[in-house]
């Protein structure tokens, strides 16, 4: 069968850099760090006291008080980003067959804040017995953001969330792409949300020594591909895209940001939390995506890398890029927007896909900030263009976005300029 073409017709974002797409994108291009002291809980006894929080967020500005209490913070972010994307796309207009519109919205962890609160209350008040909020379970589960979005708009197409740790929302986007190009849906609202800046979230990652402890300089703590990197900086938020079958989008006069070219998935089969040191899973997933898109390495101009600012992950990804792209690797722009947003875990793939789409549309590559001259790791080839510290203007015909998750889950997606 002939596969259908899929395009991006709507975008939404709630991130540590801004509570909409325009502010987030402008901050990315300007090299703004979203890091600062944690305000969501008391960090006195924690090794890490900072993160990339969403700023100036008041749920009651978006939901009435009763409705807000039914949603964990992660789901609030997800619903708001989805509303932005749906409105941007016009998919909430007249004449839409809602049985042909789906929602695939992901989270790596889900409602961990709700879990902390409910279980914490139970153990601090054992004399009261099991007095749990009736919304405890639906607030906590990782698929519930997709359910809320579907209910709000009456979208009755495929509706679920994917879970593959930090690759969750990329896997969701690739799945949405597949369903549309196979003719099983006309459009899918796809994205990811996370809100794990909590006592157990930060405490758990601290116990693994995964987080930076650069408490004296939070804004410079996320420093991918620098020798002095000491772990990732946790972020939170959500991003959303509307994927749509091309003819369906054209028929209703929708604006088109980019075309979805292909996607890939692979497994490291190596370690619970560490990337394969030789980047074997990363090599495979990028090759799979290029094959799926029927593209050659030379067709890619920009890679938004996983680039978490961890000792093992960064050099292994750089090695993988050199293996897949050969000599063309030195013609690429490479950047880690996690240097600014922090690591948004299950939402990382969605916000980084959004950045990749906007890079192709605007012909500008956001930077990898916080690299100082001389702060070079001997395991990393600095002849590669990591777009350090300043955005670069260039033609971006196509962009590839990498995400790698605990458990060895790898996913990537390719976007290209839309050409009729």
CSV table of C-alpha atoms in Angstrom, one decimal:
chain,number,residue,atom,x,y,z
A,1,UNK,CA,0.0,0.0,0.0
A,2,UNK,CA,1.1,3.6,-0.6
A,3,UNK,CA,1.7,5.3,2.7
A,4,UNK,CA,0.1,8.7,3.4
A,5,UNK,CA,2.2,11.8,4.0
A,6,UNK,CA,2.0,13.3,7.5
A,7,UNK,CA,2.5,16.9,8.5
A,8,UNK,CA,2.6,19.0,11.7
A,9,UNK,CA,-0.2,21.5,11.9
A,10,UNK,CA,-0.3,22.6,15.5
A,11,UNK,CA,2.2,23.2,18.4
A,12,UNK,CA,1.8,23.8,22.1
A,13,UNK,CA,4.3,24.1,25.0
A,14,UNK,CA,4.6,24.7,28.8
A,15,UNK,CA,8.2,24.6,29.7
A,16,UNK,CA,10.8,26.0,32.1
A,17,UNK,CA,11.5,28.6,29.4
A,18,UNK,CA,8.0,29.8,28.9
A,19,UNK,CA,4.3,28.8,29.1
A,20,UNK,CA,3.7,28.9,25.3
A,21,UNK,CA,5.5,28.0,22.1
A,22,UNK,CA,6.7,31.5,21.2
A,23,UNK,CA,8.3,32.3,24.5
A,24,UNK,CA,9.9,28.8,24.7
A,25,UNK,CA,11.4,29.1,21.2
A,26,UNK,CA,12.7,32.6,21.7
A,27,UNK,CA,14.3,31.5,25.0
A,28,UNK,CA,15.9,28.6,23.3
A,29,UNK,CA,17.4,30.7,20.5
A,30,UNK,CA,18.6,33.3,23.0
A,31,UNK,CA,20.4,30.6,25.1
A,32,UNK,CA,18.3,31.2,28.3
A,33,UNK,CA,18.7,28.7,31.2
A,34,UNK,CA,15.5,27.6,32.9
A,35,UNK,CA,17.3,26.5,36.1
A,36,UNK,CA,17.0,27.9,39.5
A,37,UNK,CA,16.4,26.9,43.2
A,38,UNK,CA,13.6,24.4,43.7
A,39,UNK,CA,10.5,26.1,45.1
A,40,UNK,CA,8.1,23.2,45.0
A,41,UNK,CA,9.4,21.6,48.3
A,42,UNK,CA,12.0,22.1,51.0
A,43,UNK,CA,15.4,20.9,49.7
A,44,UNK,CA,17.4,21.5,52.9
A,45,UNK,CA,18.3,17.8,53.3
A,46,UNK,CA,18.8,17.1,49.5
A,47,UNK,CA,22.1,16.9,47.6
A,48,UNK,CA,20.5,18.7,44.7
A,49,UNK,CA,18.6,21.9,45.5
A,50,UNK,CA,17.8,23.2,42.0
A,51,UNK,CA,15.9,22.2,38.9
A,52,UNK,CA,14.2,23.7,35.8
A,53,UNK,CA,10.7,24.4,37.1
A,54,UNK,CA,7.9,25.8,35.1
A,55,UNK,CA,7.6,29.5,36.1
A,56,UNK,CA,4.6,31.6,37.1
A,57,UNK,CA,2.2,28.6,36.9
A,58,UNK,CA,-1.2,28.9,38.5
A,59,UNK,CA,-3.5,26.0,37.6
A,60,UNK,CA,-6.6,28.1,38.4
A,61,UNK,CA,-5.7,30.4,35.6
A,62,UNK,CA,-6.5,27.5,33.2
A,63,UNK,CA,-8.9,25.3,35.2
A,64,UNK,CA,-11.7,26.1,37.7
A,65,UNK,CA,-10.6,25.0,41.2
A,66,UNK,CA,-12.7,21.9,41.3
A,67,UNK,CA,-11.4,20.7,37.9
A,68,UNK,CA,-7.8,21.5,38.8
A,69,UNK,CA,-8.0,19.2,41.9
A,70,UNK,CA,-8.7,16.2,39.5
A,71,UNK,CA,-5.4,16.6,37.7
A,72,UNK,CA,-1.9,16.0,38.8
A,73,UNK,CA,0.6,18.8,37.9
A,74,UNK,CA,1.9,16.7,35.0
A,75,UNK,CA,-1.6,16.3,33.5
A,76,UNK,CA,-2.3,20.0,34.0
A,77,UNK,CA,0.8,20.8,31.9
A,78,UNK,CA,-0.2,18.2,29.3
A,79,UNK,CA,-3.8,19.5,28.9
A,80,UNK,CA,-2.7,23.1,28.6
A,81,UNK,CA,0.0,22.3,25.9
A,82,UNK,CA,-2.6,20.2,24.0
A,83,UNK,CA,-5.2,23.0,24.1
A,84,UNK,CA,-2.6,25.3,22.6
A,85,UNK,CA,-1.7,22.8,19.9
A,86,UNK,CA,-5.3,22.0,19.0
A,87,UNK,CA,-6.3,25.7,18.9
A,88,UNK,CA,-3.2,26.4,16.8
A,89,UNK,CA,-4.1,23.7,14.3
A,90,UNK,CA,-7.8,24.6,14.1
A,91,UNK,CA,-8.6,21.0,14.8
A,92,UNK,CA,-11.4,22.1,17.2
A,93,UNK,CA,-13.3,23.7,14.3
A,94,UNK,CA,-16.4,22.6,12.4
A,95,UNK,CA,-16.4,19.6,10.0
A,96,UNK,CA,-13.9,17.4,11.8
A,97,UNK,CA,-14.7,13.7,12.0
A,98,UNK,CA,-13.8,13.2,15.6
A,99,UNK,CA,-13.8,9.4,15.3
A,100,UNK,CA,-10.8,9.9,13.0
A,101,UNK,CA,-8.8,12.1,15.5
A,102,UNK,CA,-6.8,10.4,18.2
A,103,UNK,CA,-4.7,11.3,21.2
A,104,UNK,CA,-1.4,9.7,22.0
A,105,UNK,CA,0.1,11.6,25.0
A,106,UNK,CA,2.9,10.2,27.1
A,107,UNK,CA,4.6,10.4,30.4
A,108,UNK,CA,7.6,8.5,31.7
A,109,UNK,CA,6.6,8.7,35.4
A,110,UNK,CA,3.1,10.2,35.6
A,111,UNK,CA,1.5,11.6,38.7
A,112,UNK,CA,4.4,11.1,41.1
A,113,UNK,CA,3.5,14.2,43.1
A,114,UNK,CA,0.0,12.8,43.7
A,115,UNK,CA,1.6,9.5,44.8
A,116,UNK,CA,3.9,11.3,47.2
A,117,UNK,CA,1.1,13.3,48.8
A,118,UNK,CA,-1.4,10.4,49.1
A,119,UNK,CA,1.0,7.8,50.4
A,120,UNK,CA,2.8,10.3,52.6
A,121,UNK,CA,-0.4,11.3,54.2
A,122,UNK,CA,-1.4,7.7,54.9
A,123,UNK,CA,1.9,6.9,56.6
A,124,UNK,CA,2.0,10.1,58.6
A,125,UNK,CA,-1.6,9.4,59.9
A,126,UNK,CA,-1.8,5.7,60.3
A,127,UNK,CA,-4.4,6.1,63.0
A,128,UNK,CA,-6.9,7.3,60.4
A,129,UNK,CA,-6.6,4.1,58.3
A,130,UNK,CA,-6.6,4.1,54.5
A,131,UNK,CA,-8.2,7.5,53.7
A,132,UNK,CA,-7.2,8.1,50.1
A,133,UNK,CA,-8.5,10.7,47.7
A,134,UNK,CA,-11.0,9.1,45.3
A,135,UNK,CA,-9.0,10.8,42.5
A,136,UNK,CA,-5.7,9.2,43.7
A,137,UNK,CA,-5.5,6.5,41.0
A,138,UNK,CA,-6.8,8.5,38.0
A,139,UNK,CA,-4.5,11.4,38.9
A,140,UNK,CA,-1.5,9.2,39.2
A,141,UNK,CA,-1.6,7.0,36.1
A,142,UNK,CA,0.6,7.9,33.2
A,143,UNK,CA,-2.0,7.7,30.5
A,144,UNK,CA,-4.6,10.0,32.1
A,145,UNK,CA,-3.4,13.2,30.3
A,146,UNK,CA,-4.4,11.5,27.0
A,147,UNK,CA,-7.8,10.6,28.5
A,148,UNK,CA,-8.4,14.2,29.6
A,149,UNK,CA,-7.5,15.6,26.2
A,150,UNK,CA,-9.7,13.1,24.4
A,151,UNK,CA,-12.7,13.9,26.7
A,152,UNK,CA,-12.3,17.7,26.4
A,153,UNK,CA,-12.5,17.6,22.6
A,154,UNK,CA,-14.5,14.4,22.0
A,155,UNK,CA,-11.7,12.9,20.0
A,156,UNK,CA,-12.6,9.2,19.7
A,157,UNK,CA,-9.7,7.9,17.6
A,158,UNK,CA,-6.8,5.9,19.1
A,159,UNK,CA,-6.3,7.1,22.6
A,160,UNK,CA,-3.4,6.0,24.9
A,161,UNK,CA,0.0,6.9,26.3
A,162,UNK,CA,3.4,5.3,25.7
A,163,UNK,CA,5.9,4.6,28.4
A,164,UNK,CA,9.6,4.1,27.7
A,165,UNK,CA,11.2,6.4,30.3
A,166,UNK,CA,12.8,9.4,28.6
A,167,UNK,CA,11.9,8.1,25.1
A,168,UNK,CA,8.2,8.0,26.0
A,169,UNK,CA,6.9,11.0,24.0
A,170,UNK,CA,9.1,10.2,21.0
A,171,UNK,CA,7.8,6.7,20.9
A,172,UNK,CA,4.3,8.2,21.1
A,173,UNK,CA,5.0,10.6,18.2
A,174,UNK,CA,6.4,7.8,16.0
A,175,UNK,CA,3.3,5.7,16.8
A,176,UNK,CA,1.0,8.6,15.9
A,177,UNK,CA,3.0,9.0,12.6
A,178,UNK,CA,2.6,5.3,11.8
A,179,UNK,CA,-1.2,5.2,12.5
A,180,UNK,CA,-1.8,8.2,10.3
A,181,UNK,CA,0.3,7.1,7.4
A,182,UNK,CA,-1.3,3.7,7.5
A,183,UNK,CA,-4.7,5.4,7.2
A,184,UNK,CA,-6.0,4.5,10.6
A,185,UNK,CA,-6.5,8.1,11.7
A,186,UNK,CA,-6.8,11.6,10.0
A,187,UNK,CA,-5.0,13.4,12.8
A,188,UNK,CA,-3.5,12.7,16.2
A,189,UNK,CA,-2.7,15.0,19.1
A,190,UNK,CA,0.7,13.8,20.4
A,191,UNK,CA,3.1,14.9,23.1
A,192,UNK,CA,4.3,14.4,26.6
A,193,UNK,CA,4.2,15.8,30.0
A,194,UNK,CA,6.2,15.3,33.2
A,195,UNK,CA,6.2,16.9,36.7
A,196,UNK,CA,8.7,14.9,38.8
A,197,UNK,CA,10.4,17.7,40.7
A,198,UNK,CA,9.1,16.2,43.9
A,199,UNK,CA,10.6,14.7,47.1
A,200,UNK,CA,10.7,11.2,45.7
A,201,UNK,CA,11.7,12.3,42.2
A,202,UNK,CA,14.7,14.3,43.2
A,203,UNK,CA,15.5,12.0,46.1
A,204,UNK,CA,15.4,9.0,43.8
A,205,UNK,CA,17.6,10.4,41.1
A,206,UNK,CA,20.0,11.8,43.8
A,207,UNK,CA,20.4,8.3,45.2
A,208,UNK,CA,21.6,7.2,41.8
A,209,UNK,CA,24.0,10.1,41.6
A,210,UNK,CA,22.3,11.0,38.3
A,211,UNK,CA,21.7,14.7,39.1
A,212,UNK,CA,24.1,17.6,39.0
A,213,UNK,CA,24.9,18.9,42.5
A,214,UNK,CA,26.3,22.3,41.3
A,215,UNK,CA,24.1,24.1,43.8
A,216,UNK,CA,26.3,27.2,43.7
A,217,UNK,CA,25.5,27.8,40.0
A,218,UNK,CA,22.3,26.2,38.8
A,219,UNK,CA,22.1,28.1,35.5
A,220,UNK,CA,25.4,26.6,34.4
A,221,UNK,CA,24.9,23.1,35.8
A,222,UNK,CA,23.5,21.5,32.6
A,223,UNK,CA,26.6,21.4,30.4
A,224,UNK,CA,26.4,18.7,27.8
A,225,UNK,CA,29.6,17.6,26.1
A,226,UNK,CA,31.8,19.5,28.7
A,227,UNK,CA,34.4,17.7,30.7
A,228,UNK,CA,33.1,19.2,34.0
A,229,UNK,CA,29.6,17.9,33.6
A,230,UNK,CA,28.4,16.1,36.7
A,231,UNK,CA,24.9,14.9,35.9
A,232,UNK,CA,21.6,16.1,34.5
A,233,UNK,CA,19.3,18.9,35.7
A,234,UNK,CA,15.7,17.8,36.2
A,235,UNK,CA,13.1,19.7,34.2
A,236,UNK,CA,9.3,19.6,34.0
A,237,UNK,CA,6.6,20.7,31.7
A,238,UNK,CA,4.9,19.5,28.5
A,239,UNK,CA,4.9,19.9,24.7
A,240,UNK,CA,2.4,18.9,22.1
A,241,UNK,CA,2.1,18.6,18.3
A,242,UNK,CA,-0.8,17.9,16.0
A,243,UNK,CA,0.1,15.3,13.4
A,244,UNK,CA,-2.2,15.3,10.4
A,245,UNK,CA,-2.6,13.5,7.1
A,246,UNK,CA,-1.5,15.9,4.4
A,247,UNK,CA,-4.6,15.8,2.2
A,248,UNK,CA,-6.8,16.2,5.3
A,249,UNK,CA,-4.7,19.3,6.3
A,250,UNK,CA,-4.8,20.8,2.9
A,251,UNK,CA,-8.5,20.3,2.5
A,252,UNK,CA,-9.2,22.4,5.5
A,253,UNK,CA,-6.6,25.0,4.8
A,254,UNK,CA,-4.4,24.2,7.9
A,255,UNK,CA,-1.0,25.8,8.2
A,256,UNK,CA,1.9,23.3,7.9
A,257,UNK,CA,5.0,23.7,10.1
A,258,UNK,CA,6.9,20.7,8.7
A,259,UNK,CA,6.5,17.1,7.4
A,260,UNK,CA,7.2,14.0,9.5
A,261,UNK,CA,9.7,12.0,7.5
A,262,UNK,CA,10.4,8.9,9.6
A,263,UNK,CA,11.0,7.4,12.9
A,264,UNK,CA,13.0,4.7,14.6
A,265,UNK,CA,13.3,2.6,17.7
A,266,UNK,CA,15.8,0.2,19.2
A,267,UNK,CA,17.0,-1.3,22.5
A,268,UNK,CA,20.5,-1.1,24.0
A,269,UNK,CA,20.1,-4.6,25.7
A,270,UNK,CA,23.0,-3.5,27.9
A,271,UNK,CA,22.2,-1.8,31.3
A,272,UNK,CA,19.3,-0.5,33.3
A,273,UNK,CA,20.3,3.1,33.4
A,274,UNK,CA,23.5,3.6,31.4
A,275,UNK,CA,23.8,4.0,27.6
A,276,UNK,CA,26.0,1.5,25.8
A,277,UNK,CA,29.5,3.0,25.9
A,278,UNK,CA,29.9,2.4,22.2
A,279,UNK,CA,26.5,3.8,21.4
A,280,UNK,CA,25.2,0.6,19.8
A,281,UNK,CA,21.6,1.3,20.5
A,282,UNK,CA,21.9,4.9,19.4
A,283,UNK,CA,23.6,3.9,16.2
A,284,UNK,CA,20.8,1.4,15.4
A,285,UNK,CA,17.9,3.8,16.2
A,286,UNK,CA,19.3,6.6,14.0
A,287,UNK,CA,19.9,4.1,11.1
A,288,UNK,CA,16.4,2.7,11.5
A,289,UNK,CA,15.0,6.3,11.3
A,290,UNK,CA,16.9,7.1,8.2
A,291,UNK,CA,15.8,3.9,6.6
A,292,UNK,CA,12.2,4.5,7.5
A,293,UNK,CA,12.4,8.0,6.0
A,294,UNK,CA,14.2,6.8,2.9
A,295,UNK,CA,16.9,9.3,3.6
A,296,UNK,CA,20.7,9.3,3.4
A,297,UNK,CA,22.8,10.6,6.3
A,298,UNK,CA,23.7,13.6,4.0
A,299,UNK,CA,20.0,14.7,4.0
A,300,UNK,CA,20.1,15.6,7.7
A,301,UNK,CA,21.3,19.1,8.7
A,302,UNK,CA,20.6,19.2,12.5
A,303,UNK,CA,20.5,16.7,15.3
A,304,UNK,CA,18.8,17.6,18.5
A,305,UNK,CA,20.7,15.1,20.7
A,306,UNK,CA,19.6,13.4,23.9
A,307,UNK,CA,22.7,15.1,25.4
A,308,UNK,CA,21.8,14.9,29.1
A,309,UNK,CA,25.1,16.2,30.6
A,310,UNK,CA,26.0,12.8,32.1
A,311,UNK,CA,29.5,11.4,32.1
A,312,UNK,CA,28.7,8.2,30.1
A,313,UNK,CA,25.8,9.3,27.9
A,314,UNK,CA,27.3,12.3,26.1
A,315,UNK,CA,30.5,10.7,24.6
A,316,UNK,CA,28.6,7.5,23.6
A,317,UNK,CA,26.0,9.6,21.6
A,318,UNK,CA,28.8,11.6,20.0
A,319,UNK,CA,30.5,8.3,18.9
A,320,UNK,CA,27.2,7.0,17.5
A,321,UNK,CA,26.7,10.1,15.4
A,322,UNK,CA,30.2,9.8,13.9
A,323,UNK,CA,29.5,6.1,13.2
A,324,UNK,CA,26.1,6.7,11.5
A,325,UNK,CA,27.0,10.0,9.6
A,326,UNK,CA,30.6,9.4,8.7
A,327,UNK,CA,32.3,12.4,7.2
A,328,UNK,CA,29.0,14.2,7.0
A,329,UNK,CA,28.9,14.3,10.8
A,330,UNK,CA,31.3,17.3,10.6
A,331,UNK,CA,28.7,19.2,8.4
A,332,UNK,CA,25.9,18.8,10.9
A,333,UNK,CA,24.8,21.2,13.6
A,334,UNK,CA,24.3,19.3,16.9
A,335,UNK,CA,22.8,20.7,20.0
A,336,UNK,CA,21.3,19.7,23.3
A,337,UNK,CA,18.4,21.9,24.3
A,338,UNK,CA,18.5,20.1,27.7
A,339,UNK,CA,21.3,22.6,28.5
A,340,UNK,CA,18.4,25.1,28.8
A,341,UNK,CA,15.2,23.2,29.6
A,342,UNK,CA,16.8,20.6,31.8
A,343,UNK,CA,15.9,17.0,31.3
A,344,UNK,CA,12.1,16.8,31.1
A,345,UNK,CA,12.1,13.0,31.3
A,346,UNK,CA,9.1,11.6,29.5
A,347,UNK,CA,8.3,15.0,28.0
A,348,UNK,CA,11.8,15.5,26.7
A,349,UNK,CA,11.1,14.0,23.3
A,350,UNK,CA,8.0,16.2,22.8
A,351,UNK,CA,9.7,19.5,23.6
A,352,UNK,CA,12.8,18.5,21.6
A,353,UNK,CA,10.7,17.4,18.6
A,354,UNK,CA,9.0,20.8,18.8
A,355,UNK,CA,12.4,22.5,18.8
A,356,UNK,CA,13.4,20.4,15.7
A,357,UNK,CA,10.3,21.4,13.9
A,358,UNK,CA,10.9,25.1,14.6
A,359,UNK,CA,14.5,24.8,13.5
A,360,UNK,CA,13.4,23.5,10.1
A,361,UNK,CA,10.8,26.2,9.8
A,362,UNK,CA,13.1,29.1,10.8
A,363,UNK,CA,16.5,27.9,9.6
A,364,UNK,CA,18.1,28.5,12.9
A,365,UNK,CA,19.7,26.0,15.3
A,366,UNK,CA,19.4,26.6,19.1
A,367,UNK,CA,22.6,26.3,21.1
A,368,UNK,CA,24.2,24.0,23.6
A,369,UNK,CA,24.9,26.5,26.4
A,370,UNK,CA,27.4,26.4,29.3
A,371,UNK,CA,30.5,25.2,27.5
A,372,UNK,CA,33.6,27.0,28.5
A,373,UNK,CA,36.8,27.2,26.5
A,374,UNK,CA,39.1,24.5,27.5
A,375,UNK,CA,36.5,22.4,29.2
A,376,UNK,CA,37.0,19.6,26.8
A,377,UNK,CA,36.5,15.8,27.4
A,378,UNK,CA,39.2,13.7,25.6
A,379,UNK,CA,36.6,11.2,24.8
A,380,UNK,CA,34.6,13.7,22.6
A,381,UNK,CA,35.6,14.9,19.1
A,382,UNK,CA,35.2,18.7,19.2
A,383,UNK,CA,35.6,18.9,15.4
A,384,UNK,CA,31.9,18.1,15.6
A,385,UNK,CA,29.7,21.3,15.7
A,386,UNK,CA,27.9,21.2,19.0
A,387,UNK,CA,26.6,24.7,18.4
A,388,UNK,CA,28.1,25.8,21.7
A,389,UNK,CA,26.7,28.9,23.5
A,390,UNK,CA,25.1,30.7,20.5
A,391,UNK,CA,22.4,29.9,18.1
A,392,UNK,CA,23.5,29.5,14.4
A,393,UNK,CA,21.6,30.4,11.3
A,394,UNK,CA,21.8,27.8,8.5
A,395,UNK,CA,19.5,26.0,6.1
A,396,UNK,CA,17.8,23.2,8.0
A,397,UNK,CA,16.3,20.9,5.4
A,398,UNK,CA,15.7,18.2,7.9
A,399,UNK,CA,16.3,17.6,11.6
A,400,UNK,CA,16.6,14.4,13.7
A,401,UNK,CA,15.7,14.3,17.4
A,402,UNK,CA,17.2,11.6,19.6
A,403,UNK,CA,15.8,10.3,22.9
A,404,UNK,CA,17.2,7.5,25.0
A,405,UNK,CA,15.5,6.1,28.2
A,406,UNK,CA,16.4,4.0,31.2
A,407,UNK,CA,16.0,0.4,30.3
A,408,UNK,CA,17.9,0.9,27.0
A,409,UNK,CA,14.8,2.4,25.2
A,410,UNK,CA,15.9,4.4,22.2
A,411,UNK,CA,13.6,6.4,19.8
A,412,UNK,CA,14.2,9.1,17.3
A,413,UNK,CA,12.1,11.0,14.8
A,414,UNK,CA,12.9,13.0,11.7
A,415,UNK,CA,11.2,16.2,10.5
A,416,UNK,CA,11.8,17.9,7.1
A,417,UNK,CA,10.7,21.1,5.4
A,418,UNK,CA,7.3,20.6,3.8
A,419,UNK,CA,7.4,20.7,0.0
A,420,UNK,CA,4.2,20.3,-2.0
